[in-house]
Amino acid sequence: MARKKPRYKLFLLSIGVILGIGVFSSFNLFPSQITNWWECLSSPLRVCQVANAESTEIKASGYNGAVVSTQKEASQIGLEVLTTGGNAIDAAVAIGYALAVSDPCCGNIGGGGFMLIHLADGTETFINFRETAPLAATADMYLDPKGEIVKGLSTKGYLAVGVPGTVKGLNYALAKYGTWDLEKIITPAIALAEKGFVLQQGDIDIFQAGKRRLLEPNVAEIFLKGNDQVYQAGDILVQSDLAESLKLIAQEGNDAFYQGSIAQKIVTASNKNQGILSLEDFANYQVSEYAPVSCNYRGYQVTSSPPPGGGTTLCQMLNILSGYDLQNLGWKTPQSLHPILSSMLLAFSDRNQFLGDPDFVDNPLEKLLSSAHANFLRAKIPEDKAIAPESVYPALEPEGTNTTHYSVIDKQGNAVAVTYTINSYFGAGVIAPGTGFLLNNEMDDFTSKPGKPNQFGLRQGATNKIEPGKRPLSSMSPTIVTKDNRVVLVTGSPGGSTIPTTVLQVITNAIDYEKDISTAVNSPRFHYQGLPDRIIAEPEAISAEVIQDLELRGYTVKSFIRYGAAESIAIDLDTGLIEAVNDSRKSAGQALAY
């Protein structure tokens, strides 16, 4: 039996704990938003707006079903659907509409995205509701008379807007794979918009970061207070116009958005503000459904988004890395990071050269995903030095991160991964009067000029040039991992070009390094795409000693703010335990299970 401590020592210990709490509190080091106070203090970027790793907001477990999203209101709506008889697709659609209210920077009905579905019978399918270029769009629409890109044309205002696909995409998924009717699904989102919801500090941080996109008068009157001030935590955000738009969609379905008054309001606003959207654009918009891409990684089947999505890039990285024993090379050592970084560069080089909208481009997926091509790329990796990006990127002709991802699984075994976006924080910064929702600036994801970078630094080629009705290339990678046809992981992330590399690290952390799902998701991350030629790393992602070694190999490492939100669900096949994990980078999010 252990010896009892003298009482006076327990008393002194208690006093010490109380004083310690007081000291930490006085320096604001004990709020629920901080995962690691030492990391907060030591980070030169002072990035502290993350949630407490021990908070119930971060993870949840159960044996029946789970949801996780970047907003607790949306997660709660999704779980309510599951616990009252809806399936994973019903819950995913309800969450999608709820995020349009509670996550206005990124959740949307003014943008588009991808839905990956794994049905309980093993069927897997991909629904593409990515935005399309207007019929009046041209390849040189963002260039001046000298052929140079006009800054801001593809990122701000109505000329930057692609035809939104979210409403039709969510409704398509519900009609084909769901069990509830549309009005029942949207009703909670309508209530959320009408009655409002309490803003958390995580919401305020996003409003502050995107404030310059909120200055248009009819935008500011919704998302800013008097004198263009950002709301404060505890304030209630009410969105009456959005509630009315959602009511119309609930009552009239797709027609309300694509042929009715909502489309008319958007087109009218576009015409008044140098945009090119037309009623024909909305009436012609179609959702696509086809097979996802997949690859085998160490006995696990990884299924993700095909072009125009980022799943091909993810699978190419995994195929290259399958030739290395990452576990033996160590976690975040120079020996393991070198092949991982090289795989990122090589996969992005192929992405930017070969991939585009499959309705316009013949994507050579069989070649790119073959073991022979993985061997070919792996052979390009020197043993102890960085690959020169110029040696693998094509000689092109003179050429956020602000998305949202959520994951759902139900007790039948249906799983859904959804990533959708309006591109930049708060999209193009415009709201058509009377509609209540922000419009995307997705046209920036096209190649405005071959060889010139977009806002994510991606230097893309002619396969992604602007064409009427075409969907821009995307990095969004909603992903489902299975073992023996049973789901073990549902994941994905926002983050622009960092999305495939974020998903890669969640997978390798879990499979190669056997990290629990919370650690796999919340460990600091890094990203490398070759051009620009620098590794961006979150604070503490790579140790100073390892950075020094990488720099000797020819890499450049830059410290970077936290990015992404890999809202993930893992399933233990032995016990059946489902664990949902909210990415701590999104403190307003929530994981729920039952």
Coordinates of C-alpha atoms in Angstrom, one line a residue:
M1 CA 0.0 0.0 0.0
A2 CA 1.3 3.5 -0.8
R3 CA 2.3 5.7 2.0
K4 CA 0.0 8.6 2.9
K5 CA 1.4 12.1 2.4
P6 CA 1.5 14.3 5.5
R7 CA -1.5 16.6 5.6
Y8 CA 0.6 19.8 5.8
K9 CA 2.2 18.7 2.5
L10 CA -1.2 18.2 0.9
F11 CA -2.2 21.6 2.2
L12 CA 0.9 23.2 0.7
L13 CA 0.3 21.4 -2.6
S14 CA -3.3 22.6 -2.7
I15 CA -2.2 26.2 -2.1
G16 CA 0.4 25.8 -4.9
V17 CA -2.2 24.5 -7.3
I18 CA -4.6 27.3 -6.5
L19 CA -1.8 29.9 -7.0
G20 CA -0.7 28.2 -10.2
I21 CA -4.2 28.4 -11.6
G22 CA -4.4 32.1 -10.6
V23 CA -1.1 32.8 -12.4
F24 CA -2.1 30.9 -15.5
S25 CA -5.5 32.6 -15.6
S26 CA -3.9 36.1 -15.2
F27 CA -1.9 35.5 -18.3
N28 CA -5.0 34.0 -20.1
L29 CA -3.3 30.6 -20.4
F30 CA -6.2 28.6 -19.1
P31 CA -9.1 29.3 -21.4
S32 CA -10.8 26.5 -23.2
Q33 CA -9.4 27.7 -26.5
I34 CA -5.8 26.7 -25.8
T35 CA -4.6 23.2 -26.6
N36 CA -1.1 23.6 -25.3
W37 CA -0.1 26.7 -23.3
W38 CA 3.6 26.0 -23.8
E39 CA 3.2 25.9 -27.5
C40 CA 1.2 29.2 -27.3
L41 CA 4.0 30.9 -25.4
S42 CA 6.8 29.5 -27.5
S43 CA 5.2 30.2 -30.9
P44 CA 6.6 33.4 -32.5
L45 CA 3.2 33.7 -34.3
R46 CA 1.3 33.6 -31.0
V47 CA -1.3 31.2 -32.6
C48 CA -3.5 30.4 -29.6
Q49 CA -7.0 30.3 -31.0
V50 CA -7.5 26.5 -30.8
A51 CA -9.6 24.4 -28.6
N52 CA -8.7 22.5 -25.4
A53 CA -7.5 19.0 -26.4
E54 CA -9.4 17.6 -23.4
S55 CA -12.6 19.5 -24.1
T56 CA -15.8 17.5 -24.9
E57 CA -15.9 19.7 -28.0
I58 CA -12.9 17.9 -29.4
K59 CA -13.9 14.2 -29.4
A60 CA -16.8 11.9 -28.8
S61 CA -17.3 8.2 -29.0
G62 CA -20.2 5.7 -29.4
Y63 CA -21.3 2.5 -31.1
N64 CA -24.1 3.7 -33.3
G65 CA -23.1 6.8 -35.3
A66 CA -21.2 10.1 -35.2
V67 CA -20.9 13.5 -36.8
V68 CA -18.2 16.1 -36.7
S69 CA -18.2 19.6 -38.3
T70 CA -16.7 23.0 -37.9
Q71 CA -19.7 24.4 -36.1
K72 CA -21.4 22.9 -33.0
E73 CA -24.9 24.0 -34.2
A74 CA -24.5 22.0 -37.4
S75 CA -23.1 19.0 -35.6
Q76 CA -26.0 19.0 -33.2
I77 CA -28.5 19.1 -36.0
G78 CA -26.7 16.2 -37.8
L79 CA -26.7 14.1 -34.6
E80 CA -30.4 14.8 -34.1
V81 CA -31.1 13.5 -37.6
L82 CA -29.2 10.2 -36.9
T83 CA -30.8 9.7 -33.5
T84 CA -34.4 10.2 -34.9
G85 CA -34.1 7.7 -37.7
G86 CA -32.3 9.5 -40.5
N87 CA -29.4 7.9 -42.3
A88 CA -25.9 9.4 -42.8
I89 CA -26.9 11.0 -46.1
D90 CA -29.9 12.7 -44.4
A91 CA -27.6 14.0 -41.7
A92 CA -25.0 15.2 -44.2
V93 CA -27.5 17.2 -46.1
A94 CA -29.0 18.7 -42.9
I95 CA -25.4 19.6 -41.8
G96 CA -24.7 21.2 -45.2
Y97 CA -27.7 23.5 -44.9
A98 CA -27.0 24.3 -41.3
L99 CA -23.4 25.2 -42.0
A100 CA -24.7 27.7 -44.7
V101 CA -26.1 29.5 -41.7
S102 CA -23.6 29.0 -38.9
D103 CA -20.3 29.0 -40.9
P104 CA -20.9 31.9 -43.4
C105 CA -17.1 32.2 -44.2
C106 CA -17.0 28.7 -45.7
G107 CA -20.3 26.8 -45.4
N108 CA -22.5 27.8 -48.2
I109 CA -25.4 27.6 -50.6
G110 CA -23.5 30.2 -52.8
G111 CA -20.7 27.9 -53.7
G112 CA -20.1 24.2 -54.5
G113 CA -18.2 21.1 -53.5
F114 CA -18.0 17.3 -53.4
M115 CA -19.7 14.5 -51.5
L116 CA -18.2 11.0 -51.1
I117 CA -20.6 8.3 -50.1
H118 CA -19.8 4.8 -48.8
L119 CA -23.1 2.8 -48.5
A120 CA -23.5 -0.1 -46.0
D121 CA -23.5 -2.6 -48.9
G122 CA -20.0 -1.5 -49.9
T123 CA -21.1 0.7 -52.8
E124 CA -19.1 3.9 -53.1
T125 CA -19.9 6.9 -55.2
F126 CA -18.9 10.5 -55.8
I127 CA -21.2 13.5 -56.2
N128 CA -19.7 16.5 -57.9
F129 CA -21.5 19.8 -57.3
R130 CA -18.6 22.0 -58.0
E131 CA -19.3 25.5 -59.5
T132 CA -19.1 26.0 -63.2
A133 CA -17.9 28.9 -65.3
P134 CA -20.7 31.1 -66.7
L135 CA -21.5 30.7 -70.4
A136 CA -20.1 34.2 -71.1
A137 CA -16.7 33.3 -69.6
T138 CA -13.5 33.4 -71.7
A139 CA -10.0 32.1 -71.2
D140 CA -8.6 35.7 -71.0
M141 CA -11.3 37.4 -69.0
Y142 CA -9.0 38.3 -66.2
L143 CA -6.2 39.7 -68.4
D144 CA -5.5 43.4 -69.3
P145 CA -4.8 44.4 -73.0
K146 CA -1.1 43.6 -72.5
G147 CA -2.0 40.0 -71.4
E148 CA -1.2 40.5 -67.7
I149 CA -3.5 39.4 -64.9
V150 CA -5.6 42.2 -63.4
K151 CA -5.2 41.8 -59.6
G152 CA -8.5 41.1 -57.8
L153 CA -10.7 40.5 -60.9
S154 CA -10.8 36.7 -60.2
T155 CA -11.2 37.0 -56.4
K156 CA -13.5 39.9 -55.6
G157 CA -16.9 41.0 -56.9
Y158 CA -19.4 39.4 -59.3
L159 CA -17.0 38.7 -62.1
A160 CA -15.2 36.2 -59.8
V161 CA -18.4 34.2 -59.2
G162 CA -19.0 30.7 -60.6
V163 CA -22.5 29.2 -61.0
P164 CA -23.3 27.7 -57.5
G165 CA -23.9 24.0 -57.2
T166 CA -24.4 23.3 -53.5
V167 CA -28.3 23.4 -53.4
K168 CA -28.6 21.1 -56.4
G169 CA -25.9 18.8 -55.0
L170 CA -27.3 18.4 -51.6
N171 CA -30.8 18.0 -52.9
Y172 CA -29.6 15.4 -55.4
A173 CA -27.9 13.3 -52.7
L174 CA -31.0 13.5 -50.5
A175 CA -33.3 12.4 -53.2
K176 CA -31.2 9.5 -54.3
Y177 CA -29.7 8.2 -51.1
G178 CA -31.5 9.9 -48.2
T179 CA -34.8 8.9 -46.5
W180 CA -36.2 12.2 -45.3
D181 CA -38.0 14.9 -47.3
L182 CA -36.3 18.2 -48.1
E183 CA -38.5 20.4 -46.0
K184 CA -37.9 18.3 -42.9
I185 CA -34.1 18.4 -43.6
I186 CA -33.9 22.2 -44.0
T187 CA -36.3 23.2 -41.2
P188 CA -33.5 23.2 -38.5
A189 CA -31.3 25.5 -40.6
I190 CA -34.2 27.9 -41.2
A191 CA -34.8 28.1 -37.4
L192 CA -31.0 28.7 -36.9
A193 CA -31.1 31.6 -39.4
E194 CA -34.4 33.1 -38.0
K195 CA -33.7 32.9 -34.3
G196 CA -29.9 33.3 -34.6
F197 CA -27.1 31.6 -32.8
V198 CA -24.5 32.6 -30.3
L199 CA -21.2 33.5 -31.8
Q200 CA -18.1 31.9 -30.2
Q201 CA -14.6 33.2 -30.2
G202 CA -13.7 30.9 -33.1
D203 CA -16.4 32.6 -35.2
I204 CA -15.1 36.1 -34.2
D205 CA -11.6 35.2 -35.2
I206 CA -12.8 34.2 -38.7
F207 CA -14.9 37.4 -39.0
Q208 CA -11.8 39.4 -38.0
A209 CA -9.6 37.6 -40.5
G210 CA -12.1 38.1 -43.3
K211 CA -13.3 41.6 -42.4
R212 CA -12.1 43.2 -45.6
R213 CA -14.5 40.9 -47.5
L214 CA -17.4 42.1 -45.5
L215 CA -17.4 45.8 -46.2
E216 CA -20.0 45.9 -49.0
P217 CA -23.0 47.7 -47.5
N218 CA -25.5 44.8 -47.8
V219 CA -22.9 42.4 -46.5
A220 CA -21.7 44.5 -43.6
E221 CA -25.3 45.0 -42.4
I222 CA -25.5 41.3 -41.8
F223 CA -22.0 40.4 -40.6
L224 CA -20.7 43.5 -39.0
K225 CA -22.0 45.8 -36.3
G226 CA -22.2 49.7 -36.4
N227 CA -19.1 51.5 -37.7
D228 CA -18.0 48.3 -39.4
Q229 CA -17.0 46.6 -36.2
V230 CA -16.7 42.9 -35.9
Y231 CA -19.2 41.1 -33.6
Q232 CA -18.0 39.9 -30.2
A233 CA -18.2 36.4 -28.6
G234 CA -21.6 36.1 -27.1
D235 CA -23.4 38.2 -29.7
I236 CA -26.3 36.6 -31.6
L237 CA -26.2 36.5 -35.4
V238 CA -29.6 36.6 -37.1
Q239 CA -29.9 36.2 -40.9
S240 CA -33.4 36.9 -41.9
D241 CA -32.9 37.1 -45.7
L242 CA -31.1 33.7 -45.6
A243 CA -34.0 32.3 -43.7
E244 CA -36.3 33.4 -46.4
S245 CA -34.1 31.9 -49.1
L246 CA -34.0 28.6 -47.2
K247 CA -37.8 28.6 -46.9
L248 CA -38.1 29.0 -50.6
I249 CA -35.7 26.1 -51.2
A250 CA -37.6 23.9 -48.7
Q251 CA -40.9 24.6 -50.4
E252 CA -39.9 24.7 -54.1
G253 CA -36.7 22.6 -54.2
N254 CA -34.2 23.3 -56.9
D255 CA -36.6 25.5 -58.9
A256 CA -36.4 28.2 -56.2
F257 CA -32.6 28.5 -56.6
Y258 CA -32.0 27.7 -60.3
Q259 CA -35.2 29.0 -62.0
G260 CA -37.0 31.1 -59.5
S261 CA -36.6 34.3 -57.5
I262 CA -33.2 33.5 -56.0
A263 CA -31.6 33.0 -59.4
Q264 CA -33.2 36.2 -60.6
K265 CA -31.9 38.2 -57.7
I266 CA -28.3 36.9 -58.2
V267 CA -28.4 37.6 -62.0
T268 CA -29.8 41.1 -61.5
A269 CA -27.1 42.0 -59.0
S270 CA -24.4 40.5 -61.3
N271 CA -25.6 42.5 -64.2
K272 CA -25.5 45.7 -62.2
N273 CA -22.0 45.0 -61.0
Q274 CA -20.0 44.0 -64.1
G275 CA -20.7 40.3 -63.7
I276 CA -21.6 37.9 -66.4
L277 CA -24.0 35.4 -64.7
S278 CA -27.2 34.7 -66.6
L279 CA -30.5 32.9 -65.9
E280 CA -29.4 30.4 -68.5
D281 CA -26.3 29.6 -66.4
F282 CA -28.5 28.7 -63.5
A283 CA -31.1 26.8 -65.5
N284 CA -28.4 24.7 -67.2
Y285 CA -26.5 23.7 -64.1
Q286 CA -26.2 20.0 -63.5
V287 CA -24.8 17.8 -60.8
S288 CA -22.5 14.9 -61.9
E289 CA -22.2 11.5 -60.2
Y290 CA -19.5 9.0 -61.0
A291 CA -16.9 6.6 -59.5
P292 CA -14.4 7.9 -57.0
V293 CA -10.7 7.3 -57.3
S294 CA -9.1 4.8 -55.0
C295 CA -5.7 3.3 -54.1
N296 CA -4.4 0.6 -51.8
Y297 CA -2.1 1.7 -49.0
R298 CA -0.6 -0.9 -46.8
G299 CA -3.7 -3.1 -47.1
Y300 CA -6.2 -0.3 -46.6
Q301 CA -8.4 1.0 -49.5
V302 CA -8.3 4.8 -49.7
T303 CA -11.2 6.3 -51.7
S304 CA -11.3 10.0 -52.5
S305 CA -12.4 12.6 -55.0
P306 CA -11.6 12.1 -58.7
P307 CA -10.9 15.1 -61.0
P308 CA -11.6 17.9 -60.7
G309 CA -11.0 17.0 -57.0
G310 CA -7.7 16.4 -55.2
G311 CA -8.0 12.6 -54.6
T312 CA -5.7 11.8 -57.5
T313 CA -3.0 13.9 -55.9
L314 CA -3.6 12.2 -52.5
C315 CA -3.4 8.7 -54.0
Q316 CA -0.2 9.6 -56.0
M317 CA 1.5 10.6 -52.8
L318 CA 0.4 7.4 -51.0
N319 CA 1.5 5.3 -54.0
I320 CA 5.0 6.8 -53.9
L321 CA 5.2 6.4 -50.1
S322 CA 4.2 2.8 -50.2
G323 CA 7.8 2.1 -51.3
Y324 CA 9.2 3.4 -48.0
D325 CA 9.0 2.0 -44.5
L326 CA 7.9 5.3 -42.8
Q327 CA 7.4 3.7 -39.4
N328 CA 11.0 2.5 -39.4
L329 CA 12.2 5.9 -40.7
G330 CA 10.6 7.6 -37.8
W331 CA 7.9 10.3 -37.2
K332 CA 9.0 13.7 -38.6
T333 CA 12.6 12.8 -38.9
P334 CA 14.7 14.0 -41.8
Q335 CA 14.8 10.4 -43.1
S336 CA 10.9 10.2 -43.3
L337 CA 10.2 13.8 -44.2
H338 CA 12.4 13.8 -47.3
P339 CA 10.3 11.1 -49.1
I340 CA 7.1 12.6 -47.9
L341 CA 8.0 16.1 -49.1
S342 CA 9.3 14.7 -52.4
S343 CA 6.0 12.8 -52.9
M344 CA 4.1 16.1 -52.4
L345 CA 6.2 17.9 -55.0
L346 CA 5.9 15.1 -57.5
A347 CA 2.2 14.7 -57.1
F348 CA 1.5 18.4 -57.4
S349 CA 3.6 18.6 -60.5
D350 CA 1.4 16.0 -62.2
R351 CA -1.7 17.6 -60.9
N352 CA -0.9 21.0 -62.4
Q353 CA 0.2 19.5 -65.7
F354 CA -2.4 16.8 -66.5
L355 CA -5.6 17.2 -64.5
G356 CA -8.8 19.2 -65.2
D357 CA -12.6 18.9 -65.5
P358 CA -13.3 15.4 -66.9
D359 CA -16.1 16.8 -69.1
F360 CA -13.4 18.9 -70.9
V361 CA -10.1 17.1 -70.3
D362 CA -8.9 13.5 -70.8
N363 CA -7.4 12.9 -67.4
P364 CA -4.8 10.0 -67.6
L365 CA -5.8 8.5 -64.3
E366 CA -4.9 4.9 -65.2
K367 CA -1.3 6.0 -65.9
L368 CA -1.1 8.5 -63.0
L369 CA -2.4 6.0 -60.4
S370 CA -0.4 3.0 -61.7
S371 CA 2.3 1.3 -59.7
A372 CA 4.6 1.7 -62.7
H373 CA 4.2 5.5 -62.5
A374 CA 4.7 5.5 -58.8
N375 CA 8.0 3.6 -59.3
F376 CA 9.0 6.1 -62.0
L377 CA 8.3 9.1 -59.7
R378 CA 10.0 7.4 -56.7
A379 CA 13.1 6.9 -58.8
K380 CA 13.4 10.7 -59.2
I381 CA 13.9 11.1 -55.4
P382 CA 17.6 11.6 -54.5
E383 CA 18.8 9.9 -51.4
D384 CA 19.9 12.9 -49.5
K385 CA 18.8 16.2 -51.2
A386 CA 15.7 18.0 -52.3
I387 CA 14.3 17.7 -55.8
A388 CA 14.7 20.9 -57.7
P389 CA 11.1 21.9 -58.5
E390 CA 12.0 23.2 -61.9
S391 CA 13.2 19.7 -62.9
V392 CA 9.8 18.1 -62.5
Y393 CA 7.4 21.0 -63.2
P394 CA 6.6 21.4 -66.9
A395 CA 7.8 24.4 -68.9
L396 CA 4.4 26.1 -68.8
E397 CA 3.5 28.7 -71.3
P398 CA 3.7 32.2 -69.7
E399 CA 1.1 31.2 -66.8
G400 CA -7.2 29.0 -47.9
T401 CA -7.9 27.8 -47.3
N402 CA -11.4 28.7 -46.7
T403 CA -13.6 25.8 -47.3
T404 CA -15.3 23.5 -44.8
H405 CA -15.3 19.7 -44.3
Y406 CA -17.5 17.4 -42.3
S407 CA -17.9 13.7 -41.7
V408 CA -20.8 11.4 -40.8
I409 CA -21.4 7.7 -40.2
D410 CA -24.6 6.0 -39.1
K411 CA -25.4 2.7 -37.3
Q412 CA -26.1 0.9 -40.6
G413 CA -22.5 1.6 -41.8
N414 CA -23.3 4.3 -44.3
A415 CA -20.5 6.9 -44.3
V416 CA -20.4 10.4 -45.9
A417 CA -17.5 12.8 -46.3
V418 CA -18.3 16.3 -47.6
T419 CA -16.1 19.2 -48.6
Y420 CA -17.6 22.3 -50.0
T421 CA -16.5 25.9 -50.4
I422 CA -16.9 29.5 -51.5
N423 CA -13.1 29.5 -52.0
S424 CA -11.7 32.6 -50.1
Y425 CA -12.9 33.6 -46.6
F426 CA -16.4 34.9 -47.4
G427 CA -15.9 34.2 -51.1
A428 CA -16.2 37.1 -53.5
G429 CA -17.4 39.4 -50.7
V430 CA -20.8 39.9 -52.3
I431 CA -24.4 39.1 -51.5
A432 CA -27.2 39.6 -54.0
P433 CA -29.7 41.9 -52.2
G434 CA -32.5 39.9 -50.6
T435 CA -30.8 36.5 -50.7
G436 CA -28.7 36.6 -47.5
F437 CA -25.8 34.3 -48.6
L438 CA -22.3 35.1 -49.8
L439 CA -21.3 34.1 -53.3
N440 CA -18.1 32.2 -54.2
N441 CA -15.0 33.5 -56.0
E442 CA -14.3 30.0 -57.5
M443 CA -13.3 31.4 -60.9
D444 CA -9.8 32.0 -59.3
D445 CA -9.3 28.3 -59.2
F446 CA -9.0 28.3 -63.0
T447 CA -5.8 29.1 -64.8
S448 CA -6.1 32.8 -65.5
K449 CA -2.7 32.7 -67.3
P450 CA -0.6 29.5 -67.7
G451 CA 2.4 29.6 -65.4
K452 CA 1.1 32.4 -63.1
P453 CA 0.1 31.5 -59.5
N454 CA -3.5 31.7 -58.2
Q455 CA -4.2 32.8 -54.6
F456 CA -2.9 29.4 -53.4
G457 CA 0.4 29.7 -55.2
L458 CA -0.6 27.0 -57.7
R459 CA 1.0 27.4 -61.2
Q460 CA -1.4 25.6 -63.5
G461 CA -1.5 24.8 -67.2
A462 CA -3.9 24.9 -70.1
T463 CA -5.8 21.8 -69.0
N464 CA -7.5 24.1 -66.4
K465 CA -8.1 27.1 -68.6
I466 CA -11.4 28.9 -68.3
E467 CA -14.1 27.6 -70.6
P468 CA -17.9 28.1 -70.5
G469 CA -19.7 25.5 -68.4
K470 CA -16.4 24.1 -67.1
R471 CA -15.6 23.3 -63.5
P472 CA -12.3 24.5 -62.1
L473 CA -9.7 22.1 -60.8
S474 CA -9.9 21.7 -57.0
S475 CA -7.8 20.3 -54.2
M476 CA -10.8 19.2 -52.1
S477 CA -10.3 15.6 -51.1
P478 CA -13.2 14.1 -49.0
T479 CA -11.8 10.7 -48.2
I480 CA -13.0 7.3 -46.8
V481 CA -10.6 4.6 -45.8
T482 CA -11.8 1.0 -45.6
K483 CA -10.3 -2.4 -44.5
D484 CA -12.0 -5.5 -45.9
N485 CA -14.8 -3.2 -47.2
R486 CA -15.5 -1.9 -43.6
V487 CA -15.0 1.8 -42.9
V488 CA -12.1 2.7 -40.6
L489 CA -11.7 6.4 -41.3
V490 CA -13.8 9.3 -42.7
T491 CA -11.8 12.5 -43.2
G492 CA -11.0 15.5 -45.3
S493 CA -10.2 19.2 -44.8
P494 CA -10.4 22.7 -46.0
G495 CA -7.2 24.5 -46.8
G496 CA -6.8 25.2 -50.6
S497 CA -3.8 23.4 -51.9
T498 CA -2.9 22.1 -48.4
I499 CA -6.0 19.8 -48.5
P500 CA -4.4 16.7 -50.0
T501 CA -1.3 17.0 -47.8
T502 CA -3.4 17.4 -44.7
V503 CA -5.4 14.3 -45.5
L504 CA -2.1 12.5 -46.3
Q505 CA -0.8 13.3 -42.8
V506 CA -4.0 12.2 -41.1
I507 CA -3.7 8.8 -43.0
T508 CA 0.0 8.3 -42.4
N509 CA -0.2 9.3 -38.8
A510 CA -2.9 6.8 -38.2
I511 CA -1.7 3.9 -40.4
D512 CA 2.1 4.2 -40.4
Y513 CA 2.7 5.7 -37.0
E514 CA -0.3 4.1 -35.3
K515 CA -1.4 7.4 -33.7
D516 CA -4.9 7.6 -32.2
I517 CA -7.2 9.6 -34.3
S518 CA -7.1 12.7 -32.1
T519 CA -3.3 12.8 -32.4
A520 CA -3.4 12.0 -36.1
V521 CA -5.7 15.0 -36.7
N522 CA -4.4 17.5 -34.2
S523 CA -0.6 17.1 -34.6
P524 CA 1.0 20.2 -36.2
R525 CA 1.2 19.8 -40.0
F526 CA 3.4 20.8 -42.9
H527 CA 2.9 21.3 -46.6
Y528 CA 5.0 21.4 -49.8
Q529 CA 3.9 21.8 -53.4
G530 CA 7.2 22.7 -55.0
L531 CA 6.3 26.1 -56.4
P532 CA 6.6 28.3 -54.4
D533 CA 9.7 26.5 -53.4
R534 CA 9.2 26.4 -49.6
I535 CA 7.8 24.1 -47.0
I536 CA 5.1 25.8 -44.9
A537 CA 5.0 24.3 -41.4
E538 CA 2.7 25.0 -38.5
P539 CA 4.4 26.1 -35.2
E540 CA 6.1 23.0 -33.7
A541 CA 5.4 20.8 -36.7
I542 CA 9.1 20.3 -37.4
S543 CA 11.8 20.5 -34.7
A544 CA 14.6 23.1 -35.1
E545 CA 17.1 20.2 -35.4
V546 CA 15.2 18.6 -38.2
I547 CA 14.7 21.9 -40.0
Q548 CA 18.5 22.4 -39.9
D549 CA 18.9 19.0 -41.5
L550 CA 16.3 19.7 -44.2
E551 CA 17.9 23.0 -45.1
L552 CA 21.2 21.2 -45.6
R553 CA 19.4 19.0 -48.1
G554 CA 18.2 22.1 -50.0
Y555 CA 14.8 22.7 -48.5
T556 CA 13.5 26.1 -47.3
V557 CA 11.2 25.9 -44.2
K558 CA 8.8 28.8 -43.3
S559 CA 6.8 29.0 -40.1
F560 CA 3.1 29.4 -40.9
I561 CA -0.2 29.9 -39.1
R562 CA -2.4 26.9 -38.4
Y563 CA -4.5 25.8 -41.3
G564 CA -7.1 23.2 -42.2
A565 CA -9.8 21.4 -40.2
A566 CA -9.6 17.7 -40.7
E567 CA -12.9 16.8 -39.1
S568 CA -12.6 13.0 -38.9
I569 CA -14.2 9.8 -37.7
A570 CA -12.4 6.6 -36.9
I571 CA -13.9 3.2 -36.3
D572 CA -12.2 0.4 -34.4
L573 CA -13.0 -2.8 -36.4
D574 CA -12.3 -5.1 -33.4
T575 CA -14.6 -3.3 -30.9
G576 CA -16.9 -1.4 -33.2
L577 CA -16.2 1.8 -31.3
I578 CA -16.7 5.0 -33.3
E579 CA -14.6 8.0 -32.4
A580 CA -15.3 11.4 -33.9
V581 CA -12.6 14.1 -33.5
N582 CA -13.0 17.9 -34.0
D583 CA -9.8 19.5 -35.4
S584 CA -8.6 21.8 -32.6
R585 CA -7.9 24.5 -35.3
K586 CA -11.6 25.1 -35.4
S587 CA -12.6 25.9 -31.9
A588 CA -16.3 26.5 -32.9
G589 CA -16.6 22.9 -34.1
Q590 CA -17.9 19.9 -32.3
A591 CA -17.7 16.1 -32.5
L592 CA -20.8 14.1 -31.4
A593 CA -21.5 10.4 -31.2
Y594 CA -24.1 8.1 -29.6

